[in-house]
């Protein structure tokens, strides 16, 4: 048995490891930019930061960011600069702690296992807890506000879009009819009751609805777009940006932004002089996105949906 196997993930009922997702690949992609400053924009349990410090020692200076103050509680013990805030505000957060050029930025999006495992945070459909789901104090709504106050149409849109839940309208109507809610288990029971046994695919019947609510509570996709934009801006020439997504909508934003940045002159090839004035700002390092190996997924179930993409900022 792997020694890292130290924690049971109650949410999925399987073992998870403290090994960060695609850690070897992340370290390999960031190695060429060192020595330098790397921003870990999603510090979480600090797994990636630890790996970078362990592998690169003094050649890496890490700035650790998370919107969750609890995630950062022990971060300063690692000797890294610690900043609490939303990476949608990355430029300002980083400027507050360093004026050095930024050699690398890492995003490991989504929620951490620690957040999922803590019933008091309200992320888990299996554990009794308050309907909170905020990753940090900056989130504009709690899940309770959304399920108790939003109209059925808006709820259904969120559940359909972020949860990719085909029964979204039915679930939203049942949620509205069962108001008010205070706890995760109340909500989870109402959602489960709506989904017929024959339509229960992909784990717990409330999984998709909870995921959707979490993404709405934390305005996650808006933060992904803003965070990428700012990361590209603050990177030094030849600096690298690595992003790990767990949701197809997240990955699509990353893929499209990288593709747009990597598009250079769009003039017809027979035009003797460029008339469009466009030049690529990024070079894509992962023509095909990197996914975890079967061994990694076996060892860490959370890795199963991970997709890694990376770019390098083009020299000025
Ligand atoms: C998947 S975990 C990161 C795990 C980490 N890479 C590790 O190895 O332990 C994602 C973390 O990003 C944080 N996070 C998510 N969205 C954020 C945002 N918009 N701004 C700052 N932190 C965010 C979450 O609070 C969570 O702690």
Short mmCIF file of C-alpha atoms and ligand atoms in Angstrom, two decimals:
data_model
loop_
_atom_site.label_atom_id
_atom_site.label_comp_id
_atom_site.label_asym_id
_atom_site.label_seq_id
_atom_site.Cartn_x
_atom_site.Cartn_y
_atom_site.Cartn_z
CA UNK A 1 0.00 0.00 0.00
CA UNK A 2 1.27 3.46 -0.86
CA UNK A 3 2.54 5.33 2.17
CA UNK A 4 0.82 8.49 1.02
CA UNK A 5 -2.51 6.79 1.40
CA UNK A 6 -3.48 8.65 4.50
CA UNK A 7 -6.97 9.95 4.13
CA UNK A 8 -10.34 8.68 3.11
CA UNK A 9 -12.41 10.91 0.89
CA UNK A 10 -15.87 10.65 2.37
CA UNK A 11 -17.44 12.48 -0.53
CA UNK A 12 -16.58 9.87 -3.08
CA UNK A 13 -16.10 7.01 -0.69
CA UNK A 14 -12.68 6.22 -2.03
CA UNK A 15 -9.07 6.85 -1.05
CA UNK A 16 -7.36 10.04 -1.96
CA UNK A 17 -3.73 10.91 -1.67
CA UNK A 18 -2.06 14.09 -0.61
CA UNK A 19 -0.05 13.87 -3.81
CA UNK A 20 -0.97 16.92 -5.88
CA UNK A 21 -2.49 16.30 -9.29
CA UNK A 22 0.04 16.00 -12.16
CA UNK A 23 2.80 17.25 -9.84
CA UNK A 24 5.60 15.75 -11.89
CA UNK A 25 4.31 17.36 -15.09
CA UNK A 26 3.81 20.74 -13.38
CA UNK A 27 7.38 20.69 -12.03
CA UNK A 28 8.74 19.67 -15.44
CA UNK A 29 6.92 22.50 -17.22
CA UNK A 30 8.09 25.12 -14.72
CA UNK A 31 11.71 23.95 -14.43
CA UNK A 32 12.93 25.90 -17.51
CA UNK A 33 11.78 29.26 -16.08
CA UNK A 34 13.87 28.95 -12.94
CA UNK A 35 15.51 30.56 -11.07
CA UNK A 36 12.59 32.89 -10.54
CA UNK A 37 9.27 33.71 -8.89
CA UNK A 38 6.39 31.27 -9.35
CA UNK A 39 2.86 32.21 -8.31
CA UNK A 40 0.85 29.27 -6.96
CA UNK A 41 -2.53 30.94 -7.49
CA UNK A 42 -4.46 28.04 -5.89
CA UNK A 43 -2.37 27.06 -2.87
CA UNK A 44 -5.02 24.75 -1.35
CA UNK A 45 -3.24 22.06 0.68
CA UNK A 46 0.10 23.36 -0.62
CA UNK A 47 0.95 20.16 -2.48
CA UNK A 48 2.27 21.80 -5.64
CA UNK A 49 4.17 24.46 -3.71
CA UNK A 50 5.81 21.78 -1.56
CA UNK A 51 6.81 19.85 -4.64
CA UNK A 52 8.37 22.95 -6.24
CA UNK A 53 10.25 23.84 -3.05
CA UNK A 54 11.43 20.27 -2.63
CA UNK A 55 12.58 19.91 -6.21
CA UNK A 56 14.03 23.35 -6.91
CA UNK A 57 15.07 24.60 -3.46
CA UNK A 58 16.37 28.14 -3.49
CA UNK A 59 15.97 28.59 -7.22
CA UNK A 60 12.23 29.00 -6.76
CA UNK A 61 10.52 31.79 -4.84
CA UNK A 62 6.85 30.99 -4.37
CA UNK A 63 3.98 33.43 -3.94
CA UNK A 64 1.07 31.43 -2.50
CA UNK A 65 -2.47 32.67 -3.15
CA UNK A 66 -5.82 31.26 -2.08
CA UNK A 67 -9.19 32.87 -1.50
CA UNK A 68 -9.68 30.55 1.47
CA UNK A 69 -8.00 31.86 4.64
CA UNK A 70 -8.10 28.34 6.13
CA UNK A 71 -6.03 26.97 3.24
CA UNK A 72 -3.34 29.54 3.95
CA UNK A 73 -3.22 29.03 7.71
CA UNK A 74 0.02 27.03 7.62
CA UNK A 75 1.47 28.33 4.38
CA UNK A 76 3.90 30.84 5.85
CA UNK A 77 5.65 27.99 7.68
CA UNK A 78 6.93 26.97 4.24
CA UNK A 79 8.78 30.26 3.90
CA UNK A 80 6.66 31.48 0.99
CA UNK A 81 4.94 34.83 0.51
CA UNK A 82 1.27 34.34 1.36
CA UNK A 83 -1.63 36.35 -0.05
CA UNK A 84 -5.29 35.77 0.64
CA UNK A 85 -7.61 36.79 -2.17
CA UNK A 86 -9.37 35.87 -5.38
CA UNK A 87 -7.04 35.14 -8.29
CA UNK A 88 -9.44 37.17 -10.43
CA UNK A 89 -7.41 39.99 -8.86
CA UNK A 90 -4.05 38.33 -9.49
CA UNK A 91 -2.14 41.39 -10.71
CA UNK A 92 -2.94 43.44 -7.64
CA UNK A 93 -2.38 40.55 -5.21
CA UNK A 94 1.04 39.74 -6.63
CA UNK A 95 2.10 43.40 -6.86
CA UNK A 96 1.40 43.67 -3.13
CA UNK A 97 4.15 41.17 -2.27
CA UNK A 98 6.80 41.35 -4.98
CA UNK A 99 8.12 43.61 -7.69
CA UNK A 100 10.27 40.83 -9.17
CA UNK A 101 9.46 39.55 -12.68
CA UNK A 102 7.03 36.63 -12.62
CA UNK A 103 8.54 33.51 -14.15
CA UNK A 104 5.61 31.14 -13.71
CA UNK A 105 1.96 30.97 -12.69
CA UNK A 106 0.14 27.81 -11.71
CA UNK A 107 -3.64 27.35 -11.47
CA UNK A 108 -5.07 24.12 -10.07
CA UNK A 109 -8.73 25.10 -10.29
CA UNK A 110 -11.74 24.01 -8.27
CA UNK A 111 -12.25 22.94 -4.72
CA UNK A 112 -9.69 21.19 -2.51
CA UNK A 113 -10.17 17.84 -0.82
CA UNK A 114 -9.85 19.63 2.51
CA UNK A 115 -12.73 21.93 1.66
CA UNK A 116 -14.84 19.00 0.48
CA UNK A 117 -14.08 16.97 3.57
CA UNK A 118 -15.01 19.66 6.09
CA UNK A 119 -18.79 19.32 6.73
CA UNK A 120 -18.99 22.85 8.14
CA UNK A 121 -18.08 24.31 4.73
CA UNK A 122 -21.23 22.84 3.19
CA UNK A 123 -19.65 21.43 0.00
CA UNK A 124 -20.58 17.81 0.57
CA UNK A 125 -23.87 16.21 -0.39
CA UNK A 126 -23.06 13.29 1.88
CA UNK A 127 -22.33 15.19 5.08
CA UNK A 128 -24.69 17.22 7.18
CA UNK A 129 -23.64 20.87 7.15
CA UNK A 130 -24.82 24.42 6.56
CA UNK A 131 -25.55 25.37 2.94
CA UNK A 132 -22.53 27.59 2.59
CA UNK A 133 -20.08 26.45 -0.16
CA UNK A 134 -18.07 29.69 -0.17
CA UNK A 135 -14.40 29.07 -0.86
CA UNK A 136 -13.60 32.39 0.72
CA UNK A 137 -15.23 35.42 2.29
CA UNK A 138 -15.26 37.31 -1.02
CA UNK A 139 -17.94 35.04 -2.56
CA UNK A 140 -21.07 37.13 -3.07
CA UNK A 141 -23.70 34.51 -2.08
CA UNK A 142 -23.92 31.42 0.07
CA UNK A 143 -25.57 28.31 -1.37
CA UNK A 144 -28.47 28.91 1.06
CA UNK A 145 -29.13 32.31 -0.51
CA UNK A 146 -29.16 30.82 -3.98
CA UNK A 147 -31.43 27.85 -3.26
CA UNK A 148 -33.80 29.85 -1.07
CA UNK A 149 -34.01 33.04 -3.12
CA UNK A 150 -33.24 32.54 -6.80
CA UNK A 151 -36.19 32.01 -9.17
CA UNK A 152 -36.65 28.51 -10.60
CA UNK A 153 -35.48 29.54 -14.10
CA UNK A 154 -32.20 30.94 -12.86
CA UNK A 155 -31.61 27.90 -10.65
CA UNK A 156 -32.35 25.56 -13.54
CA UNK A 157 -29.90 27.43 -15.79
CA UNK A 158 -27.14 27.10 -13.21
CA UNK A 159 -27.80 23.40 -12.61
CA UNK A 160 -27.95 22.69 -16.34
CA UNK A 161 -24.94 24.73 -17.36
CA UNK A 162 -22.49 24.14 -14.52
CA UNK A 163 -23.77 20.70 -13.48
CA UNK A 164 -24.46 19.43 -17.01
CA UNK A 165 -27.55 17.95 -15.42
CA UNK A 166 -30.23 16.95 -17.95
CA UNK A 167 -32.96 16.99 -15.25
CA UNK A 168 -32.11 20.55 -14.23
CA UNK A 169 -35.63 21.99 -14.72
CA UNK A 170 -37.25 19.24 -12.70
CA UNK A 171 -34.68 19.61 -9.93
CA UNK A 172 -35.03 23.39 -9.83
CA UNK A 173 -38.84 23.11 -9.55
CA UNK A 174 -38.52 20.61 -6.69
CA UNK A 175 -36.01 22.84 -4.90
CA UNK A 176 -38.34 25.82 -5.14
CA UNK A 177 -41.29 23.74 -3.91
CA UNK A 178 -39.32 22.45 -0.91
CA UNK A 179 -38.09 25.83 0.40
CA UNK A 180 -36.69 26.87 2.81
CA UNK A 181 -33.39 24.98 3.21
CA UNK A 182 -30.75 25.25 5.88
CA UNK A 183 -28.64 22.14 5.48
CA UNK A 184 -26.85 20.13 2.82
CA UNK A 185 -28.73 16.98 3.74
CA UNK A 186 -32.15 18.65 3.27
CA UNK A 187 -31.14 19.80 -0.20
CA UNK A 188 -29.46 16.54 -1.10
CA UNK A 189 -32.61 14.57 -0.14
CA UNK A 190 -34.89 16.76 -2.28
CA UNK A 191 -32.60 16.45 -5.31
CA UNK A 192 -32.20 12.69 -4.88
CA UNK A 193 -35.97 12.23 -4.67
CA UNK A 194 -36.44 13.86 -8.09
CA UNK A 195 -33.98 11.66 -9.95
CA UNK A 196 -35.41 8.29 -10.90
CA UNK A 197 -33.18 5.27 -10.27
CA UNK A 198 -32.88 4.64 -14.01
CA UNK A 199 -31.38 8.14 -14.57
CA UNK A 200 -28.80 7.88 -11.78
CA UNK A 201 -25.48 7.82 -13.52
CA UNK A 202 -22.12 9.06 -12.36
CA UNK A 203 -22.35 8.65 -8.61
CA UNK A 204 -24.61 10.30 -6.06
CA UNK A 205 -27.78 11.83 -7.58
CA UNK A 206 -27.07 15.23 -6.00
CA UNK A 207 -23.45 15.40 -7.19
CA UNK A 208 -24.08 17.49 -10.30
CA UNK A 209 -26.44 19.89 -8.55
CA UNK A 210 -23.96 20.48 -5.71
CA UNK A 211 -21.14 21.04 -8.19
CA UNK A 212 -23.27 23.56 -10.07
CA UNK A 213 -24.22 25.45 -6.92
CA UNK A 214 -20.59 25.57 -5.80
CA UNK A 215 -19.55 27.04 -9.14
CA UNK A 216 -22.32 29.64 -8.96
CA UNK A 217 -21.61 30.56 -5.32
CA UNK A 218 -17.95 31.16 -6.10
CA UNK A 219 -18.47 32.61 -9.60
CA UNK A 220 -15.74 30.20 -10.61
CA UNK A 221 -15.78 30.61 -14.39
CA UNK A 222 -15.61 34.40 -14.21
CA UNK A 223 -12.59 34.04 -11.94
CA UNK A 224 -10.93 31.60 -14.36
CA UNK A 225 -11.25 34.07 -17.26
CA UNK A 226 -10.03 37.03 -15.22
CA UNK A 227 -7.23 35.05 -13.58
CA UNK A 228 -5.84 33.81 -16.89
CA UNK A 229 -5.92 37.30 -18.35
CA UNK A 230 -4.00 38.74 -15.45
CA UNK A 231 -1.53 35.88 -15.33
CA UNK A 232 -0.66 36.46 -18.99
CA UNK A 233 -0.19 40.14 -18.27
CA UNK A 234 2.13 39.74 -15.29
CA UNK A 235 4.31 36.97 -16.75
CA UNK A 236 7.75 38.02 -17.90
CA UNK A 237 8.77 37.18 -21.47
CA UNK A 238 9.39 33.42 -21.71
CA UNK A 239 7.51 32.96 -18.43
CA UNK A 240 5.13 29.99 -18.28
CA UNK A 241 1.50 29.54 -17.30
CA UNK A 242 0.23 26.10 -16.28
CA UNK A 243 -3.48 25.48 -15.72
CA UNK A 244 -5.19 22.32 -14.46
CA UNK A 245 -8.96 22.15 -15.03
CA UNK A 246 -11.50 19.64 -13.76
CA UNK A 247 -14.60 20.75 -15.61
CA UNK A 248 -15.15 20.97 -19.36
CA UNK A 249 -16.32 24.59 -19.10
CA UNK A 250 -13.15 25.56 -17.22
CA UNK A 251 -10.99 23.75 -19.74
CA UNK A 252 -12.78 25.39 -22.64
CA UNK A 253 -12.00 28.86 -21.26
CA UNK A 254 -8.33 27.91 -20.86
CA UNK A 255 -8.12 26.31 -24.30
CA UNK A 256 -9.76 29.23 -26.08
CA UNK A 257 -7.69 31.87 -24.28
CA UNK A 258 -4.47 30.04 -25.04
CA UNK A 259 -5.46 29.54 -28.68
CA UNK A 260 -6.34 33.22 -29.05
CA UNK A 261 -3.01 34.25 -27.52
CA UNK A 262 -1.11 31.91 -29.80
CA UNK A 263 -2.70 33.29 -32.96
CA UNK A 264 -0.33 35.50 -34.87
CA UNK A 265 -0.75 37.33 -38.16
CA UNK A 266 -4.03 36.45 -39.87
CA UNK A 267 -3.25 38.09 -43.22
CA UNK A 268 -3.60 35.96 -46.35
CA UNK A 269 -0.26 34.25 -47.11
CA UNK A 270 0.10 36.04 -50.44
CA UNK A 271 -0.02 39.52 -48.84
CA UNK A 272 3.54 40.88 -49.11
CA UNK A 273 3.32 42.97 -45.90
CA UNK A 274 1.31 42.23 -42.77
CA UNK A 275 -1.78 44.40 -42.62
CA UNK A 276 -3.49 42.97 -39.53
CA UNK A 277 -0.79 43.95 -37.05
CA UNK A 278 -1.43 40.83 -34.93
CA UNK A 279 1.39 38.88 -33.38
CA UNK A 280 1.23 35.91 -31.05
CA UNK A 281 1.67 36.67 -27.34
CA UNK A 282 1.76 32.99 -26.31
CA UNK A 283 3.34 29.75 -27.46
CA UNK A 284 1.36 26.64 -26.65
CA UNK A 285 3.48 24.04 -24.83
CA UNK A 286 0.83 21.33 -24.74
CA UNK A 287 -0.45 20.71 -28.26
CA UNK A 288 -2.42 17.91 -26.73
CA UNK A 289 -3.59 18.54 -23.17
CA UNK A 290 -1.88 16.42 -20.51
CA UNK A 291 -4.03 14.00 -18.56
CA UNK A 292 -3.09 11.90 -15.55
CA UNK A 293 -1.90 8.36 -16.09
CA UNK A 294 -4.09 5.40 -15.17
CA UNK A 295 -1.78 4.86 -12.16
CA UNK A 296 -2.28 8.41 -10.94
CA UNK A 297 -6.05 8.12 -11.30
CA UNK A 298 -5.99 4.82 -9.47
CA UNK A 299 -3.99 6.42 -6.68
CA UNK A 300 -6.02 9.64 -6.57
CA UNK A 301 -9.57 9.57 -7.81
CA UNK A 302 -9.77 13.37 -7.87
CA UNK A 303 -7.26 13.36 -10.73
CA UNK A 304 -9.64 11.50 -13.04
CA UNK A 305 -11.06 14.60 -14.72
CA UNK A 306 -7.88 16.69 -14.68
CA UNK A 307 -6.71 18.34 -17.90
CA UNK A 308 -3.46 20.31 -17.94
CA UNK A 309 -2.60 22.97 -20.50
CA UNK A 310 0.45 25.20 -20.52
CA UNK A 311 1.77 28.17 -22.49
CA UNK A 312 4.90 30.26 -22.64
CA UNK A 313 4.77 34.01 -23.06
CA UNK A 314 6.46 35.01 -26.25
CA UNK A 315 9.69 37.04 -25.91
CA UNK A 316 9.02 40.77 -26.16
C1 LIG B 1 -7.68 22.04 -6.19
S1 LIG B 1 -7.29 23.04 -4.87
C2 LIG B 1 -5.57 23.30 -5.05
C3 LIG B 1 -4.74 22.18 -4.49
C4 LIG B 1 -3.27 22.51 -4.48
N1 LIG B 1 -2.72 22.68 -5.81
C5 LIG B 1 -2.50 21.44 -3.74
O1 LIG B 1 -1.59 20.84 -4.34
O2 LIG B 1 -2.76 21.22 -2.57
C6 LIG B 1 -7.93 24.59 -5.35
C7 LIG B 1 -7.70 25.72 -4.36
O3 LIG B 1 -7.89 26.93 -5.09
C8 LIG B 1 -8.62 27.82 -4.31
N2 LIG B 1 -9.33 28.68 -5.24
C9 LIG B 1 -10.33 28.32 -6.09
N3 LIG B 1 -10.76 29.39 -6.77
C10 LIG B 1 -9.98 30.44 -6.38
C11 LIG B 1 -9.92 31.80 -6.74
N4 LIG B 1 -10.76 32.33 -7.65
N5 LIG B 1 -8.99 32.59 -6.15
C12 LIG B 1 -8.12 32.07 -5.23
N6 LIG B 1 -8.15 30.78 -4.82
C13 LIG B 1 -9.06 29.98 -5.40
C14 LIG B 1 -9.54 26.97 -3.47
O4 LIG B 1 -9.89 27.68 -2.29
C15 LIG B 1 -8.67 25.75 -3.19
O5 LIG B 1 -8.00 25.89 -1.98
#
